[in-house]
PDB file of C-alpha atoms in Angstrom:
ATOM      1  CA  UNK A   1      -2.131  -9.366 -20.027  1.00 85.00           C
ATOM      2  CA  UNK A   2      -0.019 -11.630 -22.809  1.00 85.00           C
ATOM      3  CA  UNK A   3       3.618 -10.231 -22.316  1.00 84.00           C
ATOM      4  CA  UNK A   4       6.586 -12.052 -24.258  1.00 76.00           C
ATOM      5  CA  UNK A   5       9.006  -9.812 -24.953  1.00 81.00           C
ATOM      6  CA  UNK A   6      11.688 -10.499 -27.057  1.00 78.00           C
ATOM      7  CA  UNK A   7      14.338  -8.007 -25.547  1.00 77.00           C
ATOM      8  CA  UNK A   8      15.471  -7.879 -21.867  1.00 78.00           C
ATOM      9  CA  UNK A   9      15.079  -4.424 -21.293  1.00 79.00           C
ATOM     10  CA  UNK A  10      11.326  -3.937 -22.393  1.00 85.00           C
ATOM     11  CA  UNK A  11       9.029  -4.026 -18.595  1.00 88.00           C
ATOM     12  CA  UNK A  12       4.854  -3.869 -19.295  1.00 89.00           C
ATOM     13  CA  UNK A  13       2.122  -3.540 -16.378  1.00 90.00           C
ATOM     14  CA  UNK A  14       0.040  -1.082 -14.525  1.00 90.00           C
ATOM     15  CA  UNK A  15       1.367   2.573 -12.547  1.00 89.00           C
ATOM     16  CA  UNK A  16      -0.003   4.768 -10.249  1.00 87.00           C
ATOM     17  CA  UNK A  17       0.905   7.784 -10.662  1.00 84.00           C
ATOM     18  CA  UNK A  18       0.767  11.311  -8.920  1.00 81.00           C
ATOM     19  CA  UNK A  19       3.588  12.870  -6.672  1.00 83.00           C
ATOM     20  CA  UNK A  20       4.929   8.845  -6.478  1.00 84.00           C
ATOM     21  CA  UNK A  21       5.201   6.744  -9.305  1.00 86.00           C
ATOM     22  CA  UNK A  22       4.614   3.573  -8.613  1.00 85.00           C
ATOM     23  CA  UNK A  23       4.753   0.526 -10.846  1.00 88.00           C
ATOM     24  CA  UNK A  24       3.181  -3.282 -10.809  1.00 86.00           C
ATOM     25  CA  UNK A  25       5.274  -4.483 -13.960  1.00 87.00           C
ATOM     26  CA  UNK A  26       6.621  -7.568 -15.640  1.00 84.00           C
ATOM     27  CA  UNK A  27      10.096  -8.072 -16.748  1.00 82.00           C
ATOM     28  CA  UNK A  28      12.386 -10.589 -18.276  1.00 75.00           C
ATOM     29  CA  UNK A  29      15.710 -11.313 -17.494  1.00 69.00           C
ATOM     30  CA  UNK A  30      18.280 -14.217 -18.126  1.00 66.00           C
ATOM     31  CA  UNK A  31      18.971 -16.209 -14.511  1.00 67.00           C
ATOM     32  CA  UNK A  32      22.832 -17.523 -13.843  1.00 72.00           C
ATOM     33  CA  UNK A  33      21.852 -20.539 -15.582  1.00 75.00           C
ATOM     34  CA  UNK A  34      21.245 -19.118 -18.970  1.00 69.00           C
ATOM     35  CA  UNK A  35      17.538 -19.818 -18.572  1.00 70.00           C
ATOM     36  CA  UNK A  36      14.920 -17.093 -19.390  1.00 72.00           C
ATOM     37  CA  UNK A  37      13.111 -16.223 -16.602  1.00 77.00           C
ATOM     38  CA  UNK A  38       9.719 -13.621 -16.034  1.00 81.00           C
ATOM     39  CA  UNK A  39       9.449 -11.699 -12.666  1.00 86.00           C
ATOM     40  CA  UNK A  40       6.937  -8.961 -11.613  1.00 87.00           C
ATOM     41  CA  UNK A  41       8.904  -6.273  -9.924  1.00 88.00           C
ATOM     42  CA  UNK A  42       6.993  -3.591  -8.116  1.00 89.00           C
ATOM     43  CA  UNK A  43       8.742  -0.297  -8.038  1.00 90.00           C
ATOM     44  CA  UNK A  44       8.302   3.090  -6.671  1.00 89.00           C
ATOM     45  CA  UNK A  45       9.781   6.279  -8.674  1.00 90.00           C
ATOM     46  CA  UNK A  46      11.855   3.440 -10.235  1.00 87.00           C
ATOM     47  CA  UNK A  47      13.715   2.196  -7.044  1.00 89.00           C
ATOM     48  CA  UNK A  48      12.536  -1.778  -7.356  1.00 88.00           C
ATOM     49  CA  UNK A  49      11.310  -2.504  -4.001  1.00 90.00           C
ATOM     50  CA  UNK A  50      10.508  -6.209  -4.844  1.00 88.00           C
ATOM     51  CA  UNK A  51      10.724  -8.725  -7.367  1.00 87.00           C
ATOM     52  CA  UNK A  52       8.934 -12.372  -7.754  1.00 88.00           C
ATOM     53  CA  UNK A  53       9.503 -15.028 -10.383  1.00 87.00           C
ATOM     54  CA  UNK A  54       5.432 -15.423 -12.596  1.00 86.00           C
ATOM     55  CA  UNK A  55       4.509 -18.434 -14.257  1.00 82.00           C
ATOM     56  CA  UNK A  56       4.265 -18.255 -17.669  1.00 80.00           C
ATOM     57  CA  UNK A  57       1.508 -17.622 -20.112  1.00 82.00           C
ATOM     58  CA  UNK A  58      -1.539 -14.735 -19.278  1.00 86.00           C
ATOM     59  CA  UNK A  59      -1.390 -12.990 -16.071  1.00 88.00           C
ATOM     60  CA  UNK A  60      -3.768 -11.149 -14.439  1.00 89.00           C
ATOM     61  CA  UNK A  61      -2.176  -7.536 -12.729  1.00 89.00           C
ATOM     62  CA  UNK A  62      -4.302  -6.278  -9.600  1.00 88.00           C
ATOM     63  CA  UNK A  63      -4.529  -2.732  -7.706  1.00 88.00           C
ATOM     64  CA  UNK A  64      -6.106  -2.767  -4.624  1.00 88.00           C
ATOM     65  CA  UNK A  65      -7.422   0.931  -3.782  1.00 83.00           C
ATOM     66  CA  UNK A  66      -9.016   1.349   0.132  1.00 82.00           C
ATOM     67  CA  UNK A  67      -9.864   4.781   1.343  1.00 78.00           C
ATOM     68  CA  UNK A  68      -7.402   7.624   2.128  1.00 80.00           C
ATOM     69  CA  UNK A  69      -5.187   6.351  -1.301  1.00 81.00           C
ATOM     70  CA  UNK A  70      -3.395   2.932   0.190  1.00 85.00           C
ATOM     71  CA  UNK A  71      -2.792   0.180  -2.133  1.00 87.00           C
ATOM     72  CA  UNK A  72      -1.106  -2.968  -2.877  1.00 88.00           C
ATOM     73  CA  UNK A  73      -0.307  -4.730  -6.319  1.00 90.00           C
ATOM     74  CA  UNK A  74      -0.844  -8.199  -7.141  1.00 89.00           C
ATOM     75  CA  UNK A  75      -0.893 -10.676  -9.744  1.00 89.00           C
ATOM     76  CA  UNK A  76      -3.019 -13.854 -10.507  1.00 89.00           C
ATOM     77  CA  UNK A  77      -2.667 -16.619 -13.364  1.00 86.00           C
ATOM     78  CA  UNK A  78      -6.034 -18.000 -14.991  1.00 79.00           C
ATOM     79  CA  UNK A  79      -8.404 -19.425 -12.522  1.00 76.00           C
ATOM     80  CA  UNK A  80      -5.721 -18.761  -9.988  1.00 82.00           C
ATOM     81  CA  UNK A  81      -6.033 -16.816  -6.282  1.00 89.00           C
ATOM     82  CA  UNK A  82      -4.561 -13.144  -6.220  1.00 89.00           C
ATOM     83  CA  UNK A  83      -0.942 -13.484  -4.956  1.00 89.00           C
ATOM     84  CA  UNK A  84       0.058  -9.855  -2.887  1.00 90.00           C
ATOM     85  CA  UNK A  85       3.200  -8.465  -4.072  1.00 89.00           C
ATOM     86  CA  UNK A  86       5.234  -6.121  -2.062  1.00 86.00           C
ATOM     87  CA  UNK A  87       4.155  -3.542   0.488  1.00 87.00           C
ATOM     88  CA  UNK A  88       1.361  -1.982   0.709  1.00 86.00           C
ATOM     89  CA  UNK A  89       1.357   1.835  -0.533  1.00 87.00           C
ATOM     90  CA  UNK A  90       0.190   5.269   0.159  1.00 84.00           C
ATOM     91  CA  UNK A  91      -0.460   6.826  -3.707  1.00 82.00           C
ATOM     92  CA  UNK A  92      -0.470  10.693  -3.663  1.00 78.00           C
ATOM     93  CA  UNK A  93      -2.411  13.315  -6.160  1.00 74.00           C
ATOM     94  CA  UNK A  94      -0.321  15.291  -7.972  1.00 71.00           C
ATOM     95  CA  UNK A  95       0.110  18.787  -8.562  1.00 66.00           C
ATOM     96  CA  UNK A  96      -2.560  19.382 -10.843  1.00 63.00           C
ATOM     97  CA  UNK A  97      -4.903  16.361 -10.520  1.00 69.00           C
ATOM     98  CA  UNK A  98      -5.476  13.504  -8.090  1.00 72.00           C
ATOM     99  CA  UNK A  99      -3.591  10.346  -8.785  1.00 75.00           C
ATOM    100  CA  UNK A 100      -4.206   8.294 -11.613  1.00 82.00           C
ATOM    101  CA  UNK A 101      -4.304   5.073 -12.664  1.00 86.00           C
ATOM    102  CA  UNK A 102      -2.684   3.760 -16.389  1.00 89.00           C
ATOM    103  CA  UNK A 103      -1.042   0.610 -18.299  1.00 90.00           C
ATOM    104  CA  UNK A 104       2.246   1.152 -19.849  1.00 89.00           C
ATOM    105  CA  UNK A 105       4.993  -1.069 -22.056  1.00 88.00           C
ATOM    106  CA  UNK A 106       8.301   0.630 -22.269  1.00 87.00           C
ATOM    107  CA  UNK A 107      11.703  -0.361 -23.365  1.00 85.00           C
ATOM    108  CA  UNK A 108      14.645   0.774 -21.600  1.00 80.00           C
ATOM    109  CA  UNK A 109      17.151  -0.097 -24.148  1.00 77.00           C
ATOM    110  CA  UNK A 110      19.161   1.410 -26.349  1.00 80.00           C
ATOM    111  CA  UNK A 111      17.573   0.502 -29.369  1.00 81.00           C
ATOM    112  CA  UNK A 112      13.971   0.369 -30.856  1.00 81.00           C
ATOM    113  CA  UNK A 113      12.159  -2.844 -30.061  1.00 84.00           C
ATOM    114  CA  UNK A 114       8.964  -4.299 -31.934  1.00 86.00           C
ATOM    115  CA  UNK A 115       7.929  -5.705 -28.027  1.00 86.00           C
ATOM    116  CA  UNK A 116       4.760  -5.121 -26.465  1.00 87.00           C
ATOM    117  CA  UNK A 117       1.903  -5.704 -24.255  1.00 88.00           C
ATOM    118  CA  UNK A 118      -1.777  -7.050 -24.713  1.00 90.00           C
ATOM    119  CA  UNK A 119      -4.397  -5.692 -22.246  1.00 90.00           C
ATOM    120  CA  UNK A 120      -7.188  -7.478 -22.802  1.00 88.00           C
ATOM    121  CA  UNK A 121      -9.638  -5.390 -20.590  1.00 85.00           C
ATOM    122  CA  UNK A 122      -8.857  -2.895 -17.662  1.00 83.00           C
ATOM    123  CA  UNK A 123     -12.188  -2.814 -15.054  1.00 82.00           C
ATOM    124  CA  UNK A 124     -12.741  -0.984 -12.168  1.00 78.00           C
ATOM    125  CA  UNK A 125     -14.849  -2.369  -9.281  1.00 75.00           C
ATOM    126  CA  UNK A 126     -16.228  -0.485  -6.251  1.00 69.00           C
ATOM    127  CA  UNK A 127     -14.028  -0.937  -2.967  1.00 64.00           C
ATOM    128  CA  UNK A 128     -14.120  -4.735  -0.861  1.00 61.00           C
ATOM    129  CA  UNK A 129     -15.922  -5.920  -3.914  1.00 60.00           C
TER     130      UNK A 129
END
């Protein structure tokens, strides 16, 4: 994923969604020093339970699914190991469906933003692979 937003309030990644929302999403924020700074904040129904500063350029955003619906979000740079973000999870179907899986780029500001988010490819791969 290529994220560079331009405004602070504009947050891109992957959600799980059902009952629970939850969120494996990048952000950018200005630190204390004035510099501009890119963190991956993993939220559930949009309480952030966790946030860790990326390195820039392409990331790579991971879901780890086992049996029964637990996972965990994670995050790797090119030719990087997966770093685990956060607790693990328990995602929960929904009322009409089973949980689902999406990518999302949404600005929480006031005002329209010309941002966005590049997903090169979303895969799926059967469990422990």
């Amino acid at each position: 994923m290529d994220f560079n937003p331009a405004s602070m309030a504009t947050e891109a990644g992957l959600a799980i969604f059902g009952i629970d929302c939850l969120q494996n999403g990048l952000a950018s924020w200005t630190g204390k020093d004035g510099a501009r700074k890119r963190v991956l904040a993993i939220k559930k129904n949009a309480v952030e339970l966790c946030a860790v500063p990326c390195p820039p350029g392409r990331l790579h955003l991971v879901l780890d699914f086992s049996f029964g619906g637990a996972c965990r979000f994670g995050l790797r740079a090119e030719a990087a190991r997966i770093d685990w973000v956060g607790p693990s999870m328990q995602a929960r179907k929904g009322d009409w469906v089973g949980a689902r899986v999406g990518l999302y780029c949404v600005s929480g500001g006031p005002f329209p933003t010309a941002d966005y988010a590049d997903f090169d490819f979303f895969r799926f791969s059967p469990p422990g692979k």
